[in-house]
mmCIF file of C-alpha atoms and ligand atoms in Angstrom:
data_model
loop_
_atom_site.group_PDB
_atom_site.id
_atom_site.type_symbol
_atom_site.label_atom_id
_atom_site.label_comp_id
_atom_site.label_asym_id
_atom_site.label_seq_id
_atom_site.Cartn_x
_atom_site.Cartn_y
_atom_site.Cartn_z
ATOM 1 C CA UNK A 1 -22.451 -10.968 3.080
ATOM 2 C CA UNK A 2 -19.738 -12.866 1.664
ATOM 3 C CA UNK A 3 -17.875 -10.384 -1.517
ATOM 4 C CA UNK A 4 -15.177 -11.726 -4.221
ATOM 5 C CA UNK A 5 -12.395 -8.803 -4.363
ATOM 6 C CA UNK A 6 -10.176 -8.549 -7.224
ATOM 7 C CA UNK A 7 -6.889 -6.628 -7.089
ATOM 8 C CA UNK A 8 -5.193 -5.928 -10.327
ATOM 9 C CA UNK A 9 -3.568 -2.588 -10.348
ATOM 10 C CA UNK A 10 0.309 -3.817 -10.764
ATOM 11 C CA UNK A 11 1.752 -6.847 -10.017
ATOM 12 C CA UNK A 12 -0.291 -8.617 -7.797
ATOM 13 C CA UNK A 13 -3.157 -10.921 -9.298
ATOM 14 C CA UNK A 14 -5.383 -11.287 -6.445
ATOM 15 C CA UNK A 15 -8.963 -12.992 -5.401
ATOM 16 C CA UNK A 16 -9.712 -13.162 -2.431
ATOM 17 C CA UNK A 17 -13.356 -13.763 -0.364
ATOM 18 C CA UNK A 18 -14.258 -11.841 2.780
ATOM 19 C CA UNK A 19 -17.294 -11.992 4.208
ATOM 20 C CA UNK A 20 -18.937 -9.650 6.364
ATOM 21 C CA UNK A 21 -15.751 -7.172 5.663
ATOM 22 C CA UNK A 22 -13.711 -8.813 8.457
ATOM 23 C CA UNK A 23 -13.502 -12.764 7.676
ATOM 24 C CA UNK A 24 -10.995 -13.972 5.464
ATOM 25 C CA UNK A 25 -12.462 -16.924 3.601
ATOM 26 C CA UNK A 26 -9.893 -16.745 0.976
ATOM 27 C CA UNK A 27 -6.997 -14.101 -0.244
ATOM 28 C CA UNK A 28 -4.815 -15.627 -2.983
ATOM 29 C CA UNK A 29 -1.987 -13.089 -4.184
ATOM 30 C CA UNK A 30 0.057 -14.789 -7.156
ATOM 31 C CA UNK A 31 2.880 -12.314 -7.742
ATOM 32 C CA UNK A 32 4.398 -11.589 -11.066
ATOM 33 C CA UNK A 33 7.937 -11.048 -10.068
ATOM 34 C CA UNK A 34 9.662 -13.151 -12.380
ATOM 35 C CA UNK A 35 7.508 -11.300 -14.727
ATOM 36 C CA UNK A 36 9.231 -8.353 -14.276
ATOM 37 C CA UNK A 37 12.310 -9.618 -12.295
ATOM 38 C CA UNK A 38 14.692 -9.110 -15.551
ATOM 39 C CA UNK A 39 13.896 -5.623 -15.761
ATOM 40 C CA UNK A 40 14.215 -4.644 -12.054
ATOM 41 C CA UNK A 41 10.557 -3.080 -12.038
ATOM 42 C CA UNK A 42 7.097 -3.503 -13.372
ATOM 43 C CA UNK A 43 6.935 -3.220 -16.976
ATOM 44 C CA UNK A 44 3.237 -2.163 -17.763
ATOM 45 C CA UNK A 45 2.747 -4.587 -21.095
ATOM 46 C CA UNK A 46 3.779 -7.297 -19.374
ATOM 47 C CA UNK A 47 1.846 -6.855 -16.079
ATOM 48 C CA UNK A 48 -1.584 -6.634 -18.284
ATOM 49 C CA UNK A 49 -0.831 -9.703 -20.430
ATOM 50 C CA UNK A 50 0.321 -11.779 -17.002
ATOM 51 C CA UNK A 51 -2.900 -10.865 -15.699
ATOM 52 C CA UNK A 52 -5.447 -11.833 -18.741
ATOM 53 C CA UNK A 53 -3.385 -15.306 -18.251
ATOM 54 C CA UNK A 54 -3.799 -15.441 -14.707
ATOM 55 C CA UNK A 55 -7.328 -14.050 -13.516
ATOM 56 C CA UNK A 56 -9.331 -17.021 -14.069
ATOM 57 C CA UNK A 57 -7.255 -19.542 -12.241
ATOM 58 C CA UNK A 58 -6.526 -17.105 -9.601
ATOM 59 C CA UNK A 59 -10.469 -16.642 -9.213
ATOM 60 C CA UNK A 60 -11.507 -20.482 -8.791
ATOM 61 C CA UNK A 61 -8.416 -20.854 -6.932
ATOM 62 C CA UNK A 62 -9.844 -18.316 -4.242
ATOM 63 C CA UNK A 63 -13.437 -19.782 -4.151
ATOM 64 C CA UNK A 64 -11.995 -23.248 -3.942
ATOM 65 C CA UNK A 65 -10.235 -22.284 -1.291
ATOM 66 C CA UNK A 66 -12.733 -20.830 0.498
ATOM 67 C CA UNK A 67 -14.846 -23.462 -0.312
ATOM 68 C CA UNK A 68 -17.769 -22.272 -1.958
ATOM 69 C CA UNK A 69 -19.490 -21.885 -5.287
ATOM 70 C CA UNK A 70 -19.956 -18.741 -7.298
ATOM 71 C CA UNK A 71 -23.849 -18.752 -6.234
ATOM 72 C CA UNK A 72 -22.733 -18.490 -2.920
ATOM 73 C CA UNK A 73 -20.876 -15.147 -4.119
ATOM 74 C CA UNK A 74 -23.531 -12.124 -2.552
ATOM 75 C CA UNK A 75 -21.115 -8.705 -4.194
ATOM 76 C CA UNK A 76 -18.432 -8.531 -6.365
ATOM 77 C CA UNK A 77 -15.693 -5.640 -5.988
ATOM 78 C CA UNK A 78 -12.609 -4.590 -8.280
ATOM 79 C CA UNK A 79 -10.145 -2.412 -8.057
ATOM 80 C CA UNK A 80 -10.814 0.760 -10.325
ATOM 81 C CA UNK A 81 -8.203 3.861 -9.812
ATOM 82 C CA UNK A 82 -5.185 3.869 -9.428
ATOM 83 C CA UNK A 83 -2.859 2.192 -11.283
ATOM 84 C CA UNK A 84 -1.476 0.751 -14.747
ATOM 85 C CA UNK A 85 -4.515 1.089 -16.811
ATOM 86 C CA UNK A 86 -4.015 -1.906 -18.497
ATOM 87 C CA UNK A 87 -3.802 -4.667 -15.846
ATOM 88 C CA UNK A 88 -6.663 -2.466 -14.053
ATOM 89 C CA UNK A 89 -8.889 -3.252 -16.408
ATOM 90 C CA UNK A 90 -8.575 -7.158 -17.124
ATOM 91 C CA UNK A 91 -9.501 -6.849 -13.180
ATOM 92 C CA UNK A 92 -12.761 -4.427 -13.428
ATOM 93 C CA UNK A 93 -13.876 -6.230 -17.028
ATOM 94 C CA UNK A 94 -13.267 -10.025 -15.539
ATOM 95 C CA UNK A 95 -15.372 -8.425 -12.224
ATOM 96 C CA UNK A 96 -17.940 -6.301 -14.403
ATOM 97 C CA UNK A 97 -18.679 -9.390 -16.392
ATOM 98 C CA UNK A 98 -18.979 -11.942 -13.777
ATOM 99 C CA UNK A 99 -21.355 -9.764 -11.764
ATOM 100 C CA UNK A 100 -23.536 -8.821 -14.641
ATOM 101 C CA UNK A 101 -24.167 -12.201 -15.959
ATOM 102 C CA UNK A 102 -24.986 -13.393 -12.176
ATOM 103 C CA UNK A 103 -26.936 -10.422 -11.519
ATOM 104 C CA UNK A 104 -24.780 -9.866 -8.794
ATOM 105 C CA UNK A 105 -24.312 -6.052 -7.459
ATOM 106 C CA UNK A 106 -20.477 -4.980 -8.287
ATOM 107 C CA UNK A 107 -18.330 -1.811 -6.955
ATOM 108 C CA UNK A 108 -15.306 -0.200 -8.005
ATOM 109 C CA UNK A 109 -12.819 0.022 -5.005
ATOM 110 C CA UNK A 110 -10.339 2.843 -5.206
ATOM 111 C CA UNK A 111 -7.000 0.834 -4.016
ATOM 112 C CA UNK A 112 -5.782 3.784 -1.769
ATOM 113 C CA UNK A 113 -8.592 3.914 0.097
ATOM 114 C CA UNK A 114 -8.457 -0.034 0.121
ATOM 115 C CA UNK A 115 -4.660 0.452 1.181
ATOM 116 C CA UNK A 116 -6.182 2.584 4.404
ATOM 117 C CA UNK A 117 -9.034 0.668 4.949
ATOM 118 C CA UNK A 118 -7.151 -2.882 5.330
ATOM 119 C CA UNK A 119 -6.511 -2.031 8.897
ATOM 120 C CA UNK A 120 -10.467 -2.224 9.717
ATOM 121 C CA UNK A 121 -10.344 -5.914 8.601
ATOM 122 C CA UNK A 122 -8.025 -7.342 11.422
ATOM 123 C CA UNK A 123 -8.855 -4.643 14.310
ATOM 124 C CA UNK A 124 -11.637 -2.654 15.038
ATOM 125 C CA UNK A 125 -10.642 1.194 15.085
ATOM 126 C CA UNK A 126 -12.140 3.991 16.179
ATOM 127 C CA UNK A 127 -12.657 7.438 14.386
ATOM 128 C CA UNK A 128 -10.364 9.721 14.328
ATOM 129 C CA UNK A 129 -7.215 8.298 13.705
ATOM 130 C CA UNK A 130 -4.159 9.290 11.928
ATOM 131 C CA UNK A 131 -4.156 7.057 8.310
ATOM 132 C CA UNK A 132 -0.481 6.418 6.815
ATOM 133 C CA UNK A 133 -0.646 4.684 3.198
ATOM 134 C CA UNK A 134 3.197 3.868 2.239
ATOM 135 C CA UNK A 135 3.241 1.609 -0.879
ATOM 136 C CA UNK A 136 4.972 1.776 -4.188
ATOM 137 C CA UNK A 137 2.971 4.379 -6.052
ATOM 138 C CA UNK A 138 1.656 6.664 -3.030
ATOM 139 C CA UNK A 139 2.739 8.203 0.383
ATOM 140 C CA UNK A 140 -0.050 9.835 2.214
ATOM 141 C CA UNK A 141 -0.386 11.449 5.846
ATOM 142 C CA UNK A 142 -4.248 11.139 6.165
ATOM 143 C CA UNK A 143 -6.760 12.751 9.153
ATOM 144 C CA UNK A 144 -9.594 9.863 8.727
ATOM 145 C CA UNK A 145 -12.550 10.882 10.814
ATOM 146 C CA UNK A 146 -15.007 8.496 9.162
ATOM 147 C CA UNK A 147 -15.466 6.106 6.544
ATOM 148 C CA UNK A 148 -15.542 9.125 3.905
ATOM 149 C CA UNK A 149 -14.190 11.925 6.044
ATOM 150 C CA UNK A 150 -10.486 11.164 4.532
ATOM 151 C CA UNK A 151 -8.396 14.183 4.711
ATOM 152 C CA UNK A 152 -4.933 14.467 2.551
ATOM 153 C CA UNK A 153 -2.496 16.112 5.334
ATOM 154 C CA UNK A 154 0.741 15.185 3.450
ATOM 155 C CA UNK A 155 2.018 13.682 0.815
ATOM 156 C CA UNK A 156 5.438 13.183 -0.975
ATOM 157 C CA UNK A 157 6.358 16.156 -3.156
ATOM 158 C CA UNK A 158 8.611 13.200 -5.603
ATOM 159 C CA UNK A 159 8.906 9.897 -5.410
ATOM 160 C CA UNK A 160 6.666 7.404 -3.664
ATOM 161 C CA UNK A 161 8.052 6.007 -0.266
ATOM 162 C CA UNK A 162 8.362 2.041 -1.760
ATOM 163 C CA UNK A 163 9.563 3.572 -4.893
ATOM 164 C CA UNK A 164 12.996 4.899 -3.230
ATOM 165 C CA UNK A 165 13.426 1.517 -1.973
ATOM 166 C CA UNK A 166 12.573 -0.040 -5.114
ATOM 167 C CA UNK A 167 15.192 2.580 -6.965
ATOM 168 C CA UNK A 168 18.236 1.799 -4.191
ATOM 169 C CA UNK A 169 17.678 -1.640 -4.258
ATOM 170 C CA UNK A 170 17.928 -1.599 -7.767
ATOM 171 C CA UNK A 171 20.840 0.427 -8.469
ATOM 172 C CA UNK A 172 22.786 -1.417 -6.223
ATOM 173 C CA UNK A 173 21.070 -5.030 -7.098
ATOM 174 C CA UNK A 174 20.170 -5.778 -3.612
ATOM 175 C CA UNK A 175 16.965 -7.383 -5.225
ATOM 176 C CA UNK A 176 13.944 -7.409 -6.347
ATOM 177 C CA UNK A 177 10.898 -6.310 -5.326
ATOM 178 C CA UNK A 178 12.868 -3.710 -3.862
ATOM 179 C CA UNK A 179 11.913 -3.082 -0.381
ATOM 180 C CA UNK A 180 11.768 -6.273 1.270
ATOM 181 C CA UNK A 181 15.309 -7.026 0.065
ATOM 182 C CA UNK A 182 16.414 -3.890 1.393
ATOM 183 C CA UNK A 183 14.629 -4.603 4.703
ATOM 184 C CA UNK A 184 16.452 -8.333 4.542
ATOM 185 C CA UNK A 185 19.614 -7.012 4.090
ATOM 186 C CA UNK A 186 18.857 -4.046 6.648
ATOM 187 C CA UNK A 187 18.518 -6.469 9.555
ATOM 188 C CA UNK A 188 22.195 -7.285 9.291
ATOM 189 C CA UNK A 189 23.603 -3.475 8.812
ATOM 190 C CA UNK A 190 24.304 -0.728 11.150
ATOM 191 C CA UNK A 191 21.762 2.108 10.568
ATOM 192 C CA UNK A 192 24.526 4.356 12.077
ATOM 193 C CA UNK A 193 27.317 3.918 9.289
ATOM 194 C CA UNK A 194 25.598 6.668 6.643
ATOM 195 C CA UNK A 195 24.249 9.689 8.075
ATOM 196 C CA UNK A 196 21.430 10.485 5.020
ATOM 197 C CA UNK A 197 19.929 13.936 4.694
ATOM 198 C CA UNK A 198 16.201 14.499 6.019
ATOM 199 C CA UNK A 199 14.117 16.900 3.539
ATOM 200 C CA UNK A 200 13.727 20.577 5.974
ATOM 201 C CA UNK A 201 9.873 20.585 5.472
ATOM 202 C CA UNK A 202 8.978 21.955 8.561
ATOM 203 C CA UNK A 203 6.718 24.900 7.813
ATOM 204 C CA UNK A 204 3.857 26.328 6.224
ATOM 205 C CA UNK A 205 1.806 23.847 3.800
ATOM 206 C CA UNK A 206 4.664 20.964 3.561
ATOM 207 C CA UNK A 207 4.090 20.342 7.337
ATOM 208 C CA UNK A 208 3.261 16.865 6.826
ATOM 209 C CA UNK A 209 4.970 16.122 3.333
ATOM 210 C CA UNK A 210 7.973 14.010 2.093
ATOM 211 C CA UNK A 211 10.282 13.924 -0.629
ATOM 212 C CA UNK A 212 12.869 11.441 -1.188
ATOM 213 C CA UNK A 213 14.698 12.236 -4.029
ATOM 214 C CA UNK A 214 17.922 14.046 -1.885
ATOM 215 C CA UNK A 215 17.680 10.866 -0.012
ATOM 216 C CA UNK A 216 17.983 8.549 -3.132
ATOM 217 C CA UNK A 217 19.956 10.855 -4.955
ATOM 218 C CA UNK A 218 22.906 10.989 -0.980
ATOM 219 C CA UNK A 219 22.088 6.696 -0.949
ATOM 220 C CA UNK A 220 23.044 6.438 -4.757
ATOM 221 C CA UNK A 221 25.916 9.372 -5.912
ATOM 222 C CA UNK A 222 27.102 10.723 -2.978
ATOM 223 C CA UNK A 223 27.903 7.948 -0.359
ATOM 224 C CA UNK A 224 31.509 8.994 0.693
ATOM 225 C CA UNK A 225 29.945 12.959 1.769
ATOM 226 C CA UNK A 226 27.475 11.138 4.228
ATOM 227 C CA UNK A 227 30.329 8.349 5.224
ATOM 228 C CA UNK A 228 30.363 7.615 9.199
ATOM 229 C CA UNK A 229 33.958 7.618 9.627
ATOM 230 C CA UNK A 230 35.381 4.152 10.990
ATOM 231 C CA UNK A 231 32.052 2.178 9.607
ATOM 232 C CA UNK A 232 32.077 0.097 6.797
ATOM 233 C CA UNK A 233 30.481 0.880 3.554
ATOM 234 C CA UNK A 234 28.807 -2.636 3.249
ATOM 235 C CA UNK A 235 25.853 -3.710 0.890
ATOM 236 C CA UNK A 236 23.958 -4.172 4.415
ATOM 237 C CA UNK A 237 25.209 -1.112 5.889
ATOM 238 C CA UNK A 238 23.871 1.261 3.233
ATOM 239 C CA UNK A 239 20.285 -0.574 3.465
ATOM 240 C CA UNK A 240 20.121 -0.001 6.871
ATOM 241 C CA UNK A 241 21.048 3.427 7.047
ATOM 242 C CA UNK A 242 18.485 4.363 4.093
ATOM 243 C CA UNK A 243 15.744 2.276 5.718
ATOM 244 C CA UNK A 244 16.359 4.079 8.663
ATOM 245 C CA UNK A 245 16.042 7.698 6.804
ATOM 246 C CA UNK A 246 13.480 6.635 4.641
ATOM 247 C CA UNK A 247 11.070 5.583 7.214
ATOM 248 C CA UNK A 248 12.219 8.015 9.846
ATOM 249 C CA UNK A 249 10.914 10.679 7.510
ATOM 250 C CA UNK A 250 7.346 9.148 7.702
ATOM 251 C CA UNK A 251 7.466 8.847 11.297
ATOM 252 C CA UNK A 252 8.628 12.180 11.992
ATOM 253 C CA UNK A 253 5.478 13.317 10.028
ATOM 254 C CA UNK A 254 2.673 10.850 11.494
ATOM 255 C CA UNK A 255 3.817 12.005 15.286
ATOM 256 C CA UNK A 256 3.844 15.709 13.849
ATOM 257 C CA UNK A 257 0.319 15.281 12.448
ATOM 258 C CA UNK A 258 -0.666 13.461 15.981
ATOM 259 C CA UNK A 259 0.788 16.273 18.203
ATOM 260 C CA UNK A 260 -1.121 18.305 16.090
ATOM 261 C CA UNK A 261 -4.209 16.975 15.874
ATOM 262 C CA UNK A 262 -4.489 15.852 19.631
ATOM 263 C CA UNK A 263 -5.275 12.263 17.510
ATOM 264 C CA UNK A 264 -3.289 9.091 19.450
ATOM 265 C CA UNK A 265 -4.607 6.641 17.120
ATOM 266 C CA UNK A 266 -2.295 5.488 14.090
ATOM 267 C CA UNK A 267 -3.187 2.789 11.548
ATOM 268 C CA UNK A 268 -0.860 1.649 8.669
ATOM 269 C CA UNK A 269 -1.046 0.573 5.556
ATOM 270 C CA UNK A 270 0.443 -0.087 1.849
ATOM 271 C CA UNK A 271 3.457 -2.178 1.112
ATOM 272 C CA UNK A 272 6.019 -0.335 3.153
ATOM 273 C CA UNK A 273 3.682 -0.482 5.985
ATOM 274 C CA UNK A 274 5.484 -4.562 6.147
ATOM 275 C CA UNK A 275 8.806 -2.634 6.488
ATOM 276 C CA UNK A 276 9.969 -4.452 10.127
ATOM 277 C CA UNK A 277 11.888 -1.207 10.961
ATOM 278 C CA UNK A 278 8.590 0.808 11.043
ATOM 279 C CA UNK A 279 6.271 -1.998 12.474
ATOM 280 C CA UNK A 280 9.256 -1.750 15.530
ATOM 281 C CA UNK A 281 9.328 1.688 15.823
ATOM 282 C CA UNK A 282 5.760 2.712 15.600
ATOM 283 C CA UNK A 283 4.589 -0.394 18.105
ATOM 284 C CA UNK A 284 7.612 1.080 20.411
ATOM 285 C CA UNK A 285 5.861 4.374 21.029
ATOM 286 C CA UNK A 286 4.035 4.583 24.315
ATOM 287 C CA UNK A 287 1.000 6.631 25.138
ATOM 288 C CA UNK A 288 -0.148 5.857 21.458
ATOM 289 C CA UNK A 289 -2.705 2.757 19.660
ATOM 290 C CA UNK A 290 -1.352 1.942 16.563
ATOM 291 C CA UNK A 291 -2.980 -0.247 14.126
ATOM 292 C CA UNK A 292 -0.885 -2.586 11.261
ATOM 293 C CA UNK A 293 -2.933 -4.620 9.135
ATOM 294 C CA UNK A 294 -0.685 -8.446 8.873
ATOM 295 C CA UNK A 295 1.921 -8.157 6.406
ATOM 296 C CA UNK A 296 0.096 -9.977 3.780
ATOM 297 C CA UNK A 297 -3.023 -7.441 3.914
ATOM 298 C CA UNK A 298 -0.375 -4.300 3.395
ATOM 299 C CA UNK A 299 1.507 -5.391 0.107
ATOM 300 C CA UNK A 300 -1.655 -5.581 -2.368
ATOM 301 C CA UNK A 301 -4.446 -7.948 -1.991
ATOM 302 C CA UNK A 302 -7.781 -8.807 -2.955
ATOM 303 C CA UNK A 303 -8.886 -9.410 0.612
ATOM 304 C CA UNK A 304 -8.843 -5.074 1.175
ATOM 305 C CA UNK A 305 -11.032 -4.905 -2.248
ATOM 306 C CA UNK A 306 -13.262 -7.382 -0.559
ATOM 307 C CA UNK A 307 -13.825 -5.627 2.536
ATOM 308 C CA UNK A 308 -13.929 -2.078 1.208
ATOM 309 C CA UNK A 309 -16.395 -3.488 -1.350
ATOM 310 C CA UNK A 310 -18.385 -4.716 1.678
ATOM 311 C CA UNK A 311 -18.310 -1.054 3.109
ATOM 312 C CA UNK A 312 -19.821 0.016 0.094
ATOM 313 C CA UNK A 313 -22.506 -2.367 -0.639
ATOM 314 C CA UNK A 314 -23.741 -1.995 2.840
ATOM 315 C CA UNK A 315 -24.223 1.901 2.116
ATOM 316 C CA UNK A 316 -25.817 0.916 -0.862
ATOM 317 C CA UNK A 317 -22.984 2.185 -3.533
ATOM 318 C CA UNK A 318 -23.651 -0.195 -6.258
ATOM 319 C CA UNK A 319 -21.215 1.500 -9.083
ATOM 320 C CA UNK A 320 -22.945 1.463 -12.432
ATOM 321 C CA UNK A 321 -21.612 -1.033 -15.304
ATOM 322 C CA UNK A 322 -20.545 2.311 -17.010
ATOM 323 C CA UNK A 323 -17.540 2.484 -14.247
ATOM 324 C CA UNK A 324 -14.143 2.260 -16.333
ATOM 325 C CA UNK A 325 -10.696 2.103 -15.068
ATOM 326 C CA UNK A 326 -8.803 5.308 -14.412
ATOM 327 C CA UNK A 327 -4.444 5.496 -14.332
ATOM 328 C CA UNK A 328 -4.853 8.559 -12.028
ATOM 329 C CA UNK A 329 -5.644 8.713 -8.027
ATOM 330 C CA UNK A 330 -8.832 10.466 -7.414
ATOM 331 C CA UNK A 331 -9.046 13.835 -5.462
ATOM 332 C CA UNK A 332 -8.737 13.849 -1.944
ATOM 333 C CA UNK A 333 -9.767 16.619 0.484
ATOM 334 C CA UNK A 334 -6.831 18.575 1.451
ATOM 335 C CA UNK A 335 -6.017 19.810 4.599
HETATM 336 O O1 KG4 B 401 1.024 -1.645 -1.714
HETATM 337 P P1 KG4 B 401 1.970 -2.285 -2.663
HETATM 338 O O2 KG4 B 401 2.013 -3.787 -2.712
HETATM 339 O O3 KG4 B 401 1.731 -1.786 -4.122
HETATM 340 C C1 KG4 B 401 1.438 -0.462 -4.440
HETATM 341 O O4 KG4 B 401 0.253 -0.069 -4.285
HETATM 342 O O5 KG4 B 401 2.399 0.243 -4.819
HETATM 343 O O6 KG4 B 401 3.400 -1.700 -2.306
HETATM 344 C C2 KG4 B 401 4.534 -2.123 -2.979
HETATM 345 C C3 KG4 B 401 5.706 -1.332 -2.436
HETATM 346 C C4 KG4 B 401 6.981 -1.571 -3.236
HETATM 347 O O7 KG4 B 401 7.600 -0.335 -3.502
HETATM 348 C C5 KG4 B 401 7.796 -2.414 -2.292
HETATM 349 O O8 KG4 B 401 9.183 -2.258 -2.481
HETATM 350 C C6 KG4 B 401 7.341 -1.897 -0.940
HETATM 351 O O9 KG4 B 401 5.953 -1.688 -1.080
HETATM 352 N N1 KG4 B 401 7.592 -2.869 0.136
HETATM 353 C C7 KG4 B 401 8.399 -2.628 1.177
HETATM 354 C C8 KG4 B 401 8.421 -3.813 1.952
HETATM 355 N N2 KG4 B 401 7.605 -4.727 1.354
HETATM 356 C C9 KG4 B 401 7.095 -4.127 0.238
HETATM 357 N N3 KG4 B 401 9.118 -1.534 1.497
HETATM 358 C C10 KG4 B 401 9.868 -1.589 2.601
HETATM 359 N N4 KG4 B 401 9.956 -2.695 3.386
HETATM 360 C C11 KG4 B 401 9.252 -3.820 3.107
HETATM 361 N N5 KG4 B 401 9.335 -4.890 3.884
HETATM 362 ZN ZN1 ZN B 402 -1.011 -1.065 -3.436
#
């Protein structure tokens, strides 16, 4: 079954064709950073208007390059929740319409489950594993025990993983987007030069969670307090040492949840889940299978809405045309 997936929750105009959930026919991804490159993040107005203007060339670009014809098309699958309402829905209305006037079944993809799912596509895991979604908008320590046995463990009680690097990177213009610049610069800092605080969340129901904004807030206003003597305070210096903290946070609560859970099985996914620090360190553990989906499947994509769609249609979860976008992530089950 070969499905058209369209990704349009943020930045990212994507169409991409997958067939059978694991072949990548197609996934193009055309990026509005210079979009939104003046203002140092997304700016929601924009990101719907950039989207209107580039859906339909992004669409023919991605059956031309797969090389096939709409009628070849068998499922069509957008994404529906989360993200900015606006660019959401040029996505689900461009899919909606295209699969009604082909009479082609259409689904609404949730993009964090998308986000976890994109794993599956590359490698073929087995239930149970331990799910980590790190992107831009969402951090999530997930028990996934099925295809819809998806349980919440921990989340961040602030800020979104991506989104501290995104704020660092811009207050001290290392770039933009924000976290591969910071991951660029990272790889020529010492990590050891700032010693960042690490939220105490050890107990009781924040287990598993994060919160990042004591380690924006030490990164940004009080550098000379967490000052290594005798290192220097470079540009690369600080990136490295943050990167380090940030994503030493998540990894102290994915082994926690795997100790916990007797689970040795990690898969990774969201924008952060590119970050080369963690792909190291996680791939570095012994005794444990860890799962990354390639870096251009964890930054957004149309080629996870593809194969999550697939998922769906082969359960027979046709969503109704009635299906509307929605700004806000849907319930989880929580731990
Ligand atoms: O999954 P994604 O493309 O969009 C959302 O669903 O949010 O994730 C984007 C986020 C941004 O915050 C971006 O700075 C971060 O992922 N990101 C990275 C890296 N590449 C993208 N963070 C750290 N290291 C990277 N290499
Ligand atoms: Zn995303």
């Amino acid at each position: 079954m070969k499905v058209l997936g369209i990704e349009t929750s943020c930045d990212e105009c994507s169409c991409a064709v997958v067939e059978d959930g694991k072949k990548i026919l197609s996934n193009v991804i055309v990026s509005q950073f210079d979009v939104h490159k003046p203002y140092s993040g997304v700016v929601p107005e924009l990101a719907s208007r950039a989207h209107a203007e580039m859906i339909l060339p992004v669409y023919r670009e991605a059956l031309k390059e797969a090389g096939l014809e709409l009628t070849a098309i068998d499922g069509i699958a957008a994404t529906s929740r989360p993200g900015l309402l606006g660019a959401l829905l040029v996505g689900l209305s461009f899919a909606k319409a295209l699969a009604y006037t082909r009479r082609l079944p259409f689904a609404a993809a949730d993009h964090i489950r998308a986000h976890l799912y994109a794993p599956h596509i590359e490698h073929d895991i087995e239930y149970p594993y331990i799910g980590l979604l790190a992107s831009g908008g969402h951090t999530l320590i997930t028990k996934i025990s099925s295809f819809d046995d998806i349980e919440v463990l921990g989340a961040t009680l602030d800020d979104a993983c991506g989104e501290a690097f995104d704020k660092v990177a811009k207050y001290y213009g290392f770039g933009f987007p924000g976290g591969a610049a910071v991951d660029a610069l990272a790889q020529k800092g010492d990590a050891r030069a700032f010693r960042f605080p690490q939220p105490s969340l050890h107990k009781g129901e924040h287990r598993y969670d994060v919160s990042y904004s004591g380690l924006k807030t030490a990164a940004v206003n009080q550098l000379d307090m967490f000052h290594v003597p005798g290192c220097e305070k470079s540009p690369a210096n600080i990136a490295a040492s943050f990167q380090k903290a940030a994503i030493d946070m998540l990894l102290t609560r994915v082994f926690r949840a795997a100790e916990d859970t007797g689970i040795r099985r990690i898969a990774a996914g969201g924008g952060v889940a590119a970050n080369s620090y963690l792909r190291s360190a996680l791939a570095s553990q012994r005794g444990f299978e860890i799962v990354f989906p390639s870096a251009r499947l964890c930054t957004d994509n149309g080629a996870m809405i593809a194969a999550l769609g697939f998922e769906l249609f082969r359960r027979g979860r046709i969503s109704p045309w009635t299906e509307t976008a929605q700004a806000r992530v849907a319930a989880f089950r929580k731990a």
